[in-house]
Amino acid sequence: MLHTRRENVLFIDRVGYDWYRMPDGGPVLDPERYRVTLLTRPGLGDRARPGECAEVMTLDIGDDGLRDGIAEAVHRRVGLDRVLAFTEGLLLPVARLRDRLGIPGPSADSVVPFRDKSAMKAVARGGGLPVAEWAEVDTAAEALPLLAAHGRIVLKPRAGYGSAGLHIVSDEAELRALDADRATDLTYSQAEQFIDAPMVHIDAAVFQGRLHTVVPSRYLTSTLAFTEGRPLSTVTLDDPELVARCVRFTEQVVEAFKVTDSVLHLEAFLTDDGRLVFSEVACRAGGSSIGAMVRSVTGVSIHEAMVRLALGQAPTTAYPRRGAAAGMLLVYGRHGKVARIDDDAVPRKWLVERRLAVEPGQWFRPAHMAGGGLATYVVTGATQREVRERLAFVEAHTTVEYAADEHDPEDV
């Protein structure tokens, strides 16, 4: 009997192995074809079911020395064929690890334009995409000329994502205050012109250089809503002309960034004259439950697609579809021990996903980023209008109650 050698795969993950499953519930990395060593965060090791991984190790995967040391040891022992990671903050360090070990996969040079914000803008502009004026900076004060030219600018930290550490600045005093506030411990890499326009996000899967799946959506609130204690919401677009423009725009991005097999999370401003202006692009799934939105309207799982595309395989389209339109609501919370999340009035038949960061009785510790919701809801409907109405209902009928002030045990 002929036995095919299994590929040795190191999978470095921070969200949980159960995000990467096929429609039948099995892992995307079939254990009969892949011998998987899983590195994941403490508390998530049981997300891989018995027999799905050869080894599971829990650790602080943000510790570069520890993570890479384990990876190198595994490589010496079994000879790794692939090293996979899909978390934005890990894309570049893991690409460097692959380069160092001589393992196939996206190289550091190919990943840099998706992580370095100035390189990203340069590639976009070189590809003919409209881009806001920007400047590379090492301190906030270096953005003074751009502020003088535009009156309002945005500062972005070098390694930021999820809108964490992003600052909108309208005068010189605000700029200088950012440099004076060393508690932020942020090193800026880019300042750019502020564009006062709604933002769309486009979530796509690209197979062999062509769009396999594309879902354009529009944020109904700012991605900085978490800084103001307001919910973040988004809804899929259903205007045919605007959808077609978003598809063409995404094709331009694919060409400019030379994308072959990857998922993309793309953000662009929608100006009053109907133009799309490039903001950012990431070669990973959209955060929070955007994947559930995409899955419910297309039958494609972006998380499954990330793995299959990394293996050179087309995504499947067999996931259940729930409606023509979908939307997501993130309800943020304050630091505290959650006593109750009251959403009993929300009709469960609307929901594709209801996800709680913590259960009642547990402590919620805000992540201070756009995807760090306490409660996340994905709803579907026949039209964008119906979904927006349902999102508004969910927001109005969801309340969070906290226990009397107690000392957080992690503050000890």
mmCIF file of C-alpha atoms in Angstrom:
data_model
loop_
_atom_site.group_PDB
_atom_site.id
_atom_site.type_symbol
_atom_site.label_atom_id
_atom_site.label_comp_id
_atom_site.label_asym_id
_atom_site.label_seq_id
_atom_site.Cartn_x
_atom_site.Cartn_y
_atom_site.Cartn_z
ATOM 1 C CA MET A 1 0.000 0.000 0.000
ATOM 2 C CA LEU A 2 1.349 3.417 -1.011
ATOM 3 C CA HIS A 3 1.646 5.910 1.860
ATOM 4 C CA THR A 4 1.964 9.609 1.047
ATOM 5 C CA ARG A 5 4.195 11.589 3.375
ATOM 6 C CA ARG A 6 2.327 14.163 5.437
ATOM 7 C CA GLU A 7 3.529 17.758 5.203
ATOM 8 C CA ASN A 8 4.912 19.218 8.412
ATOM 9 C CA VAL A 9 3.146 22.483 9.196
ATOM 10 C CA LEU A 10 3.806 24.944 11.994
ATOM 11 C CA PHE A 11 0.613 26.942 12.617
ATOM 12 C CA ILE A 12 1.043 30.079 14.754
ATOM 13 C CA ASP A 13 -2.319 31.414 15.865
ATOM 14 C CA ARG A 14 -3.834 33.835 18.359
ATOM 15 C CA VAL A 15 -7.600 33.484 17.787
ATOM 16 C CA GLY A 16 -8.229 29.754 18.201
ATOM 17 C CA TYR A 17 -7.895 26.754 15.892
ATOM 18 C CA ASP A 18 -11.666 26.345 15.647
ATOM 19 C CA TRP A 19 -11.836 29.442 13.406
ATOM 20 C CA TYR A 20 -10.231 27.405 10.610
ATOM 21 C CA ARG A 21 -12.746 24.702 9.787
ATOM 22 C CA MET A 22 -14.468 23.210 6.756
ATOM 23 C CA PRO A 23 -18.268 23.189 6.337
ATOM 24 C CA ASP A 24 -18.440 19.719 7.915
ATOM 25 C CA GLY A 25 -16.598 20.951 11.009
ATOM 26 C CA GLY A 26 -13.286 19.256 10.246
ATOM 27 C CA PRO A 27 -10.055 21.287 10.270
ATOM 28 C CA VAL A 28 -8.891 22.894 7.034
ATOM 29 C CA LEU A 29 -5.549 21.197 7.635
ATOM 30 C CA ASP A 30 -6.635 17.574 7.251
ATOM 31 C CA PRO A 31 -4.568 15.541 9.759
ATOM 32 C CA GLU A 32 -4.246 12.762 7.189
ATOM 33 C CA ARG A 33 -2.364 15.166 4.891
ATOM 34 C CA TYR A 34 -0.718 17.554 7.351
ATOM 35 C CA ARG A 35 1.182 16.992 10.552
ATOM 36 C CA VAL A 36 0.408 20.182 12.456
ATOM 37 C CA THR A 37 2.326 21.709 15.331
ATOM 38 C CA LEU A 38 0.101 24.415 16.779
ATOM 39 C CA LEU A 39 1.458 27.386 18.727
ATOM 40 C CA THR A 40 -1.357 29.363 20.299
ATOM 41 C CA ARG A 41 -2.178 31.594 23.240
ATOM 42 C CA PRO A 42 -2.768 30.268 26.764
ATOM 43 C CA GLY A 43 -6.392 29.246 27.174
ATOM 44 C CA LEU A 44 -6.869 28.380 23.478
ATOM 45 C CA GLY A 45 -5.093 25.037 23.298
ATOM 46 C CA ASP A 46 -8.333 23.054 23.543
ATOM 47 C CA ARG A 47 -9.706 24.703 20.388
ATOM 48 C CA ALA A 48 -7.905 21.969 18.465
ATOM 49 C CA ARG A 49 -9.818 18.715 18.934
ATOM 50 C CA PRO A 50 -8.075 15.435 19.768
ATOM 51 C CA GLY A 51 -6.202 14.037 16.779
ATOM 52 C CA GLU A 52 -6.256 17.271 14.751
ATOM 53 C CA CYS A 53 -2.731 18.386 15.704
ATOM 54 C CA ALA A 54 0.367 16.361 16.441
ATOM 55 C CA GLU A 55 1.458 18.895 19.058
ATOM 56 C CA VAL A 56 -0.176 21.877 20.744
ATOM 57 C CA MET A 57 1.877 24.406 22.681
ATOM 58 C CA THR A 58 0.490 27.437 24.474
ATOM 59 C CA LEU A 59 2.709 30.453 24.975
ATOM 60 C CA ASP A 60 2.960 34.202 24.569
ATOM 61 C CA ILE A 61 3.150 34.150 20.790
ATOM 62 C CA GLY A 62 4.071 37.835 20.804
ATOM 63 C CA ASP A 63 7.391 36.948 22.450
ATOM 64 C CA ASP A 64 9.581 36.877 19.336
ATOM 65 C CA GLY A 65 12.507 35.065 20.922
ATOM 66 C CA LEU A 66 10.394 32.352 22.549
ATOM 67 C CA ARG A 67 8.162 31.813 19.517
ATOM 68 C CA ASP A 68 11.009 31.696 17.015
ATOM 69 C CA GLY A 69 13.130 29.514 19.276
ATOM 70 C CA ILE A 70 10.354 26.918 19.444
ATOM 71 C CA ALA A 71 9.825 27.157 15.687
ATOM 72 C CA GLU A 72 13.503 26.553 15.021
ATOM 73 C CA ALA A 73 13.538 23.585 17.401
ATOM 74 C CA VAL A 74 10.506 22.042 15.679
ATOM 75 C CA HIS A 75 12.141 22.595 12.296
ATOM 76 C CA ARG A 76 15.342 20.853 13.402
ATOM 77 C CA ARG A 77 13.326 17.925 14.688
ATOM 78 C CA VAL A 78 10.739 17.327 11.942
ATOM 79 C CA GLY A 79 11.778 19.487 8.974
ATOM 80 C CA LEU A 80 8.988 22.015 8.447
ATOM 81 C CA ASP A 81 7.420 22.339 5.004
ATOM 82 C CA ARG A 82 5.290 25.356 5.890
ATOM 83 C CA VAL A 83 4.986 27.991 8.582
ATOM 84 C CA LEU A 84 1.557 29.638 8.642
ATOM 85 C CA ALA A 85 0.352 32.708 10.538
ATOM 86 C CA PHE A 86 -2.595 34.958 9.731
ATOM 87 C CA THR A 87 -2.592 37.508 12.549
ATOM 88 C CA GLU A 88 -1.568 40.938 11.286
ATOM 89 C CA GLY A 89 1.074 41.542 13.925
ATOM 90 C CA LEU A 90 2.683 38.176 13.113
ATOM 91 C CA LEU A 91 2.772 38.413 9.324
ATOM 92 C CA LEU A 92 6.124 40.157 9.036
ATOM 93 C CA PRO A 93 8.005 38.397 11.873
ATOM 94 C CA VAL A 94 6.827 35.013 10.612
ATOM 95 C CA ALA A 95 7.838 35.929 7.048
ATOM 96 C CA ARG A 96 11.321 36.756 8.382
ATOM 97 C CA LEU A 97 11.349 33.419 10.193
ATOM 98 C CA ARG A 98 10.501 31.604 6.951
ATOM 99 C CA ASP A 99 13.256 33.486 5.140
ATOM 100 C CA ARG A 100 15.781 32.577 7.829
ATOM 101 C CA LEU A 101 14.820 28.887 7.824
ATOM 102 C CA GLY A 102 14.494 28.650 4.034
ATOM 103 C CA ILE A 103 10.843 27.585 4.184
ATOM 104 C CA PRO A 104 8.549 28.429 1.229
ATOM 105 C CA GLY A 105 5.847 31.048 1.687
ATOM 106 C CA PRO A 106 5.437 34.825 1.568
ATOM 107 C CA SER A 107 8.830 36.483 2.060
ATOM 108 C CA ALA A 108 9.489 39.503 4.248
ATOM 109 C CA ASP A 109 9.976 41.651 1.132
ATOM 110 C CA SER A 110 6.534 40.673 -0.157
ATOM 111 C CA VAL A 111 4.862 41.319 3.218
ATOM 112 C CA VAL A 112 6.433 44.742 3.933
ATOM 113 C CA PRO A 113 4.043 46.698 1.637
ATOM 114 C CA PHE A 114 1.126 45.305 3.640
ATOM 115 C CA ARG A 115 2.625 46.316 7.008
ATOM 116 C CA ASP A 116 4.754 49.425 6.463
ATOM 117 C CA LYS A 117 2.243 52.191 5.942
ATOM 118 C CA SER A 118 4.428 54.448 3.824
ATOM 119 C CA ALA A 119 5.526 51.581 1.584
ATOM 120 C CA MET A 120 1.849 50.643 1.267
ATOM 121 C CA LYS A 121 0.854 54.138 0.133
ATOM 122 C CA ALA A 122 3.742 54.252 -2.344
ATOM 123 C CA VAL A 123 2.727 50.946 -3.937
ATOM 124 C CA ALA A 124 -0.903 52.070 -4.166
ATOM 125 C CA ARG A 125 0.008 55.370 -5.784
ATOM 126 C CA GLY A 126 2.400 53.613 -8.143
ATOM 127 C CA GLY A 127 -0.488 51.394 -9.193
ATOM 128 C CA GLY A 128 -2.618 54.396 -10.152
ATOM 129 C CA LEU A 129 -4.878 54.340 -7.102
ATOM 130 C CA PRO A 130 -6.032 57.638 -5.589
ATOM 131 C CA VAL A 131 -4.247 58.111 -2.269
ATOM 132 C CA ALA A 132 -4.430 60.807 0.400
ATOM 133 C CA GLU A 133 -1.287 62.944 0.677
ATOM 134 C CA TRP A 134 1.041 61.518 3.329
ATOM 135 C CA ALA A 135 4.454 61.978 4.866
ATOM 136 C CA GLU A 136 6.825 59.635 6.665
ATOM 137 C CA VAL A 137 7.469 60.831 10.225
ATOM 138 C CA ASP A 138 9.315 59.645 13.306
ATOM 139 C CA THR A 139 7.661 62.117 15.669
ATOM 140 C CA ALA A 140 4.323 63.885 15.674
ATOM 141 C CA ALA A 141 5.984 67.307 15.283
ATOM 142 C CA GLU A 142 7.428 66.268 11.916
ATOM 143 C CA ALA A 143 3.872 66.323 10.567
ATOM 144 C CA LEU A 144 3.559 70.115 11.006
ATOM 145 C CA PRO A 145 3.981 70.901 7.270
ATOM 146 C CA LEU A 146 1.241 68.419 6.358
ATOM 147 C CA LEU A 147 -1.033 69.870 9.048
ATOM 148 C CA ALA A 148 -0.422 73.375 7.717
ATOM 149 C CA ALA A 149 -1.321 72.238 4.199
ATOM 150 C CA HIS A 150 -4.541 70.404 5.105
ATOM 151 C CA GLY A 151 -5.725 71.701 8.476
ATOM 152 C CA ARG A 152 -6.484 68.210 9.735
ATOM 153 C CA ILE A 153 -4.362 65.069 9.614
ATOM 154 C CA VAL A 154 -4.191 61.501 10.902
ATOM 155 C CA LEU A 155 -1.165 60.043 12.689
ATOM 156 C CA LYS A 156 -0.605 56.292 12.559
ATOM 157 C CA PRO A 157 1.830 54.236 14.648
ATOM 158 C CA ARG A 158 4.483 52.206 12.887
ATOM 159 C CA ALA A 159 3.190 48.769 13.828
ATOM 160 C CA GLY A 160 -0.431 49.671 14.451
ATOM 161 C CA TYR A 161 -3.548 47.862 13.290
ATOM 162 C CA GLY A 162 -7.206 47.816 14.251
ATOM 163 C CA SER A 163 -7.128 51.644 14.558
ATOM 164 C CA ALA A 164 -5.116 51.282 17.788
ATOM 165 C CA GLY A 165 -2.957 54.333 18.513
ATOM 166 C CA LEU A 166 -4.421 56.318 15.634
ATOM 167 C CA HIS A 167 -4.821 60.059 16.296
ATOM 168 C CA ILE A 168 -6.769 62.717 14.400
ATOM 169 C CA VAL A 169 -5.108 66.109 14.883
ATOM 170 C CA SER A 170 -6.442 69.564 14.063
ATOM 171 C CA ASP A 171 -3.838 71.986 15.483
ATOM 172 C CA GLU A 172 -0.188 72.316 16.401
ATOM 173 C CA ALA A 173 -0.825 72.118 20.151
ATOM 174 C CA GLU A 174 -2.373 68.654 19.741
ATOM 175 C CA LEU A 175 0.622 67.509 17.723
ATOM 176 C CA ARG A 176 3.149 68.661 20.282
ATOM 177 C CA ALA A 177 1.108 67.165 23.112
ATOM 178 C CA LEU A 178 1.409 63.739 21.458
ATOM 179 C CA ASP A 179 5.189 63.996 21.458
ATOM 180 C CA ALA A 180 5.158 65.176 25.086
ATOM 181 C CA ASP A 181 2.961 62.266 26.190
ATOM 182 C CA ARG A 182 5.557 59.535 26.482
ATOM 183 C CA ALA A 183 3.014 57.310 28.229
ATOM 184 C CA THR A 184 1.592 56.429 24.822
ATOM 185 C CA ASP A 185 4.949 54.849 23.924
ATOM 186 C CA LEU A 186 4.089 55.102 20.248
ATOM 187 C CA THR A 187 6.517 55.626 17.385
ATOM 188 C CA TYR A 188 4.743 57.105 14.397
ATOM 189 C CA SER A 189 5.568 56.136 10.857
ATOM 190 C CA GLN A 190 3.023 58.076 8.874
ATOM 191 C CA ALA A 191 0.946 61.222 8.867
ATOM 192 C CA GLU A 192 -1.693 61.639 6.223
ATOM 193 C CA GLN A 193 -4.318 64.064 5.074
ATOM 194 C CA PHE A 194 -7.627 63.611 6.879
ATOM 195 C CA ILE A 195 -10.430 62.776 4.448
ATOM 196 C CA ASP A 196 -13.864 63.604 5.797
ATOM 197 C CA ALA A 197 -15.820 60.848 4.059
ATOM 198 C CA PRO A 198 -17.469 57.516 4.874
ATOM 199 C CA MET A 199 -15.244 54.457 4.753
ATOM 200 C CA VAL A 200 -15.925 51.230 2.935
ATOM 201 C CA HIS A 201 -14.164 47.953 3.609
ATOM 202 C CA ILE A 202 -13.808 45.298 0.949
ATOM 203 C CA ASP A 203 -13.162 41.708 1.975
ATOM 204 C CA ALA A 204 -11.890 39.468 -0.770
ATOM 205 C CA ALA A 205 -10.262 36.163 -1.593
ATOM 206 C CA VAL A 206 -7.765 36.141 -4.464
ATOM 207 C CA PHE A 207 -6.900 32.848 -6.153
ATOM 208 C CA GLN A 208 -4.179 32.673 -8.796
ATOM 209 C CA GLY A 209 -4.227 36.454 -9.170
ATOM 210 C CA ARG A 210 -7.973 36.768 -9.734
ATOM 211 C CA LEU A 211 -10.825 37.712 -7.438
ATOM 212 C CA HIS A 212 -12.555 34.594 -6.222
ATOM 213 C CA THR A 213 -14.837 36.316 -3.691
ATOM 214 C CA VAL A 214 -15.416 40.006 -2.993
ATOM 215 C CA VAL A 215 -17.804 41.607 -0.486
ATOM 216 C CA PRO A 216 -17.905 45.423 -0.208
ATOM 217 C CA SER A 217 -19.366 46.913 2.992
ATOM 218 C CA ARG A 218 -19.709 50.338 4.558
ATOM 219 C CA TYR A 219 -18.943 51.347 8.118
ATOM 220 C CA LEU A 220 -21.965 53.067 9.627
ATOM 221 C CA THR A 221 -19.862 54.477 12.468
ATOM 222 C CA SER A 222 -16.194 55.399 12.732
ATOM 223 C CA THR A 223 -13.585 52.711 13.338
ATOM 224 C CA LEU A 224 -12.528 54.955 16.248
ATOM 225 C CA ALA A 225 -15.910 54.435 17.920
ATOM 226 C CA PHE A 226 -14.188 52.356 20.619
ATOM 227 C CA THR A 227 -12.396 55.498 21.846
ATOM 228 C CA GLU A 228 -15.747 57.197 22.426
ATOM 229 C CA GLY A 229 -17.647 54.278 23.955
ATOM 230 C CA ARG A 230 -19.961 54.070 20.930
ATOM 231 C CA PRO A 231 -20.681 50.813 19.067
ATOM 232 C CA LEU A 232 -19.073 50.084 15.713
ATOM 233 C CA SER A 233 -21.345 48.871 12.945
ATOM 234 C CA THR A 234 -21.009 47.966 9.294
ATOM 235 C CA VAL A 235 -23.326 46.659 6.556
ATOM 236 C CA THR A 236 -22.800 45.040 3.146
ATOM 237 C CA LEU A 237 -23.470 47.229 0.110
ATOM 238 C CA ASP A 238 -26.275 46.413 -2.294
ATOM 239 C CA ASP A 239 -26.153 49.340 -4.752
ATOM 240 C CA PRO A 240 -25.101 47.591 -8.023
ATOM 241 C CA GLU A 241 -23.141 50.543 -9.379
ATOM 242 C CA LEU A 242 -21.221 51.101 -6.149
ATOM 243 C CA VAL A 243 -20.548 47.389 -5.763
ATOM 244 C CA ALA A 244 -19.161 47.286 -9.316
ATOM 245 C CA ARG A 245 -16.892 50.262 -8.544
ATOM 246 C CA CYS A 246 -15.636 48.488 -5.431
ATOM 247 C CA VAL A 247 -14.872 45.351 -7.433
ATOM 248 C CA ARG A 248 -12.897 47.340 -10.026
ATOM 249 C CA PHE A 249 -11.051 49.137 -7.244
ATOM 250 C CA THR A 250 -10.132 45.828 -5.629
ATOM 251 C CA GLU A 251 -8.852 44.503 -8.941
ATOM 252 C CA GLN A 252 -6.561 47.546 -9.140
ATOM 253 C CA VAL A 253 -5.260 46.786 -5.663
ATOM 254 C CA VAL A 254 -4.622 43.148 -6.578
ATOM 255 C CA GLU A 255 -2.634 44.278 -9.613
ATOM 256 C CA ALA A 256 -0.711 47.024 -7.795
ATOM 257 C CA PHE A 257 0.305 44.787 -4.885
ATOM 258 C CA LYS A 258 0.896 41.725 -7.088
ATOM 259 C CA VAL A 259 -1.447 39.554 -5.033
ATOM 260 C CA THR A 260 -1.654 35.941 -6.169
ATOM 261 C CA ASP A 261 -3.163 33.704 -3.471
ATOM 262 C CA SER A 262 -4.391 35.552 -0.405
ATOM 263 C CA VAL A 263 -7.331 37.086 1.344
ATOM 264 C CA LEU A 264 -7.513 40.876 1.547
ATOM 265 C CA HIS A 265 -9.119 43.350 3.904
ATOM 266 C CA LEU A 266 -9.148 46.673 2.066
ATOM 267 C CA GLU A 267 -10.360 50.058 3.316
ATOM 268 C CA ALA A 268 -11.136 53.090 1.167
ATOM 269 C CA PHE A 269 -12.888 56.426 1.553
ATOM 270 C CA LEU A 270 -16.060 57.073 -0.442
ATOM 271 C CA THR A 271 -15.994 60.754 -1.370
ATOM 272 C CA ASP A 272 -18.967 62.962 -2.193
ATOM 273 C CA ASP A 273 -18.208 62.722 -5.907
ATOM 274 C CA GLY A 274 -18.328 58.908 -5.745
ATOM 275 C CA ARG A 275 -14.577 58.289 -5.913
ATOM 276 C CA LEU A 276 -12.869 55.610 -3.866
ATOM 277 C CA VAL A 277 -9.646 56.809 -2.228
ATOM 278 C CA PHE A 278 -7.236 54.147 -0.990
ATOM 279 C CA SER A 279 -6.680 54.019 2.774
ATOM 280 C CA GLU A 280 -5.099 50.667 3.718
ATOM 281 C CA VAL A 281 -4.928 47.014 2.729
ATOM 282 C CA ALA A 282 -4.064 43.937 4.775
ATOM 283 C CA CYS A 283 -3.401 40.405 3.557
ATOM 284 C CA ARG A 284 -5.540 38.786 6.256
ATOM 285 C CA ALA A 285 -9.198 38.451 7.167
ATOM 286 C CA GLY A 286 -11.144 41.438 8.397
ATOM 287 C CA GLY A 287 -11.260 41.679 12.162
ATOM 288 C CA SER A 288 -13.899 40.658 14.665
ATOM 289 C CA SER A 289 -16.857 38.915 12.950
ATOM 290 C CA ILE A 290 -16.453 40.330 9.442
ATOM 291 C CA GLY A 291 -15.737 36.757 8.376
ATOM 292 C CA ALA A 292 -19.221 35.720 9.522
ATOM 293 C CA MET A 293 -20.724 38.509 7.402
ATOM 294 C CA VAL A 294 -18.857 37.328 4.315
ATOM 295 C CA ARG A 295 -19.732 33.686 4.943
ATOM 296 C CA SER A 296 -23.431 34.410 5.398
ATOM 297 C CA VAL A 297 -23.822 36.163 2.026
ATOM 298 C CA THR A 298 -21.328 34.218 -0.141
ATOM 299 C CA GLY A 299 -20.934 30.716 1.295
ATOM 300 C CA VAL A 300 -17.172 31.363 1.579
ATOM 301 C CA SER A 301 -15.306 31.356 4.880
ATOM 302 C CA ILE A 302 -12.518 33.920 4.793
ATOM 303 C CA HIS A 303 -10.686 32.075 7.562
ATOM 304 C CA GLU A 304 -10.858 28.758 5.727
ATOM 305 C CA ALA A 305 -9.812 30.611 2.570
ATOM 306 C CA MET A 306 -6.709 32.019 4.262
ATOM 307 C CA VAL A 307 -5.421 28.524 4.948
ATOM 308 C CA ARG A 308 -6.411 26.969 1.623
ATOM 309 C CA LEU A 309 -4.941 29.856 -0.379
ATOM 310 C CA ALA A 310 -1.681 29.536 1.559
ATOM 311 C CA LEU A 311 -1.660 25.899 0.389
ATOM 312 C CA GLY A 312 -2.354 26.932 -3.222
ATOM 313 C CA GLN A 313 -5.944 25.648 -3.113
ATOM 314 C CA ALA A 314 -9.167 27.430 -4.051
ATOM 315 C CA PRO A 315 -11.591 28.273 -1.225
ATOM 316 C CA THR A 316 -14.758 26.215 -0.914
ATOM 317 C CA THR A 317 -18.206 27.762 -1.339
ATOM 318 C CA ALA A 318 -20.255 25.246 0.624
ATOM 319 C CA TYR A 319 -20.913 27.220 3.826
ATOM 320 C CA PRO A 320 -24.540 28.078 4.603
ATOM 321 C CA ARG A 321 -25.834 31.337 3.112
ATOM 322 C CA ARG A 322 -28.276 33.214 5.285
ATOM 323 C CA GLY A 323 -29.363 36.279 3.331
ATOM 324 C CA ALA A 324 -28.603 38.749 0.575
ATOM 325 C CA ALA A 325 -27.263 41.345 3.021
ATOM 326 C CA ALA A 326 -25.451 41.232 6.344
ATOM 327 C CA GLY A 327 -24.191 43.574 9.020
ATOM 328 C CA MET A 328 -22.146 43.565 12.190
ATOM 329 C CA LEU A 329 -22.440 45.439 15.485
ATOM 330 C CA LEU A 330 -19.676 45.602 18.093
ATOM 331 C CA VAL A 331 -20.721 46.716 21.555
ATOM 332 C CA TYR A 332 -17.749 47.918 23.579
ATOM 333 C CA GLY A 333 -17.451 47.815 27.332
ATOM 334 C CA ARG A 334 -15.496 49.324 30.161
ATOM 335 C CA HIS A 335 -13.008 47.565 32.385
ATOM 336 C CA GLY A 336 -14.996 45.670 34.961
ATOM 337 C CA LYS A 337 -16.585 42.429 36.085
ATOM 338 C CA VAL A 338 -19.590 41.739 33.857
ATOM 339 C CA ALA A 339 -22.738 40.810 35.744
ATOM 340 C CA ARG A 340 -25.161 40.501 32.832
ATOM 341 C CA ILE A 341 -25.479 41.131 29.106
ATOM 342 C CA ASP A 342 -29.162 41.695 28.408
ATOM 343 C CA ASP A 343 -30.051 41.124 24.758
ATOM 344 C CA ASP A 344 -33.083 38.874 25.264
ATOM 345 C CA ALA A 345 -35.285 41.071 23.061
ATOM 346 C CA VAL A 346 -33.111 40.469 19.985
ATOM 347 C CA PRO A 347 -34.771 37.859 17.696
ATOM 348 C CA ARG A 348 -32.334 34.968 17.408
ATOM 349 C CA LYS A 349 -33.540 34.195 13.892
ATOM 350 C CA TRP A 350 -31.821 37.394 12.720
ATOM 351 C CA LEU A 351 -28.459 36.343 14.080
ATOM 352 C CA VAL A 352 -25.695 34.570 12.231
ATOM 353 C CA GLU A 353 -23.341 35.058 15.115
ATOM 354 C CA ARG A 354 -23.534 36.267 18.707
ATOM 355 C CA ARG A 355 -20.131 36.308 20.317
ATOM 356 C CA LEU A 356 -19.214 37.426 23.826
ATOM 357 C CA ALA A 357 -15.645 38.266 24.774
ATOM 358 C CA VAL A 358 -16.379 37.181 28.354
ATOM 359 C CA GLU A 359 -19.253 35.466 30.109
ATOM 360 C CA PRO A 360 -21.155 36.996 33.026
ATOM 361 C CA GLY A 361 -19.063 36.701 36.158
ATOM 362 C CA GLN A 362 -15.817 37.266 34.252
ATOM 363 C CA TRP A 363 -13.674 40.379 33.964
ATOM 364 C CA PHE A 364 -13.684 42.347 30.720
ATOM 365 C CA ARG A 365 -10.425 44.090 29.917
ATOM 366 C CA PRO A 366 -10.778 46.373 26.864
ATOM 367 C CA ALA A 367 -8.329 45.769 24.038
ATOM 368 C CA HIS A 368 -8.432 49.459 22.985
ATOM 369 C CA MET A 369 -8.751 48.632 19.314
ATOM 370 C CA ALA A 370 -11.591 48.496 16.785
ATOM 371 C CA GLY A 371 -12.028 44.727 16.987
ATOM 372 C CA GLY A 372 -12.078 44.559 20.769
ATOM 373 C CA GLY A 373 -15.818 44.391 21.376
ATOM 374 C CA LEU A 374 -17.428 42.978 24.497
ATOM 375 C CA ALA A 375 -20.403 41.670 22.495
ATOM 376 C CA THR A 376 -20.485 41.151 18.737
ATOM 377 C CA TYR A 377 -23.582 40.506 16.627
ATOM 378 C CA VAL A 378 -23.859 39.573 12.954
ATOM 379 C CA VAL A 379 -27.343 39.856 11.449
ATOM 380 C CA THR A 380 -28.703 39.151 7.994
ATOM 381 C CA GLY A 381 -31.637 40.384 5.981
ATOM 382 C CA ALA A 382 -33.066 40.686 2.497
ATOM 383 C CA THR A 383 -31.706 44.208 1.901
ATOM 384 C CA GLN A 384 -29.168 46.637 3.283
ATOM 385 C CA ARG A 385 -32.023 48.728 4.660
ATOM 386 C CA GLU A 386 -33.482 45.785 6.578
ATOM 387 C CA VAL A 387 -30.072 44.926 8.017
ATOM 388 C CA ARG A 388 -29.511 48.522 9.136
ATOM 389 C CA GLU A 389 -32.870 48.507 10.894
ATOM 390 C CA ARG A 390 -32.010 45.250 12.627
ATOM 391 C CA LEU A 391 -28.605 46.532 13.707
ATOM 392 C CA ALA A 392 -30.275 49.609 15.193
ATOM 393 C CA PHE A 393 -32.697 47.356 17.057
ATOM 394 C CA VAL A 394 -29.874 45.205 18.445
ATOM 395 C CA GLU A 395 -28.011 48.306 19.605
ATOM 396 C CA ALA A 396 -31.106 49.753 21.288
ATOM 397 C CA HIS A 397 -31.957 46.482 23.027
ATOM 398 C CA THR A 398 -28.530 45.426 24.309
ATOM 399 C CA THR A 399 -27.353 46.562 27.734
ATOM 400 C CA VAL A 400 -24.381 45.564 29.845
ATOM 401 C CA GLU A 401 -24.529 45.441 33.641
ATOM 402 C CA TYR A 402 -21.425 45.309 35.807
ATOM 403 C CA ALA A 403 -20.916 43.886 39.280
ATOM 404 C CA ALA A 404 -20.110 46.190 42.149
ATOM 405 C CA ASP A 405 -16.559 47.450 41.936
ATOM 406 C CA GLU A 406 -14.071 44.752 42.794
ATOM 407 C CA HIS A 407 -10.323 44.498 42.524
ATOM 408 C CA ASP A 408 -9.234 42.946 39.232
ATOM 409 C CA PRO A 409 -7.087 39.935 40.168
ATOM 410 C CA GLU A 410 -4.780 40.660 37.229
ATOM 411 C CA ASP A 411 -3.877 44.031 38.757
ATOM 412 C CA VAL A 412 -2.116 42.285 41.611
#
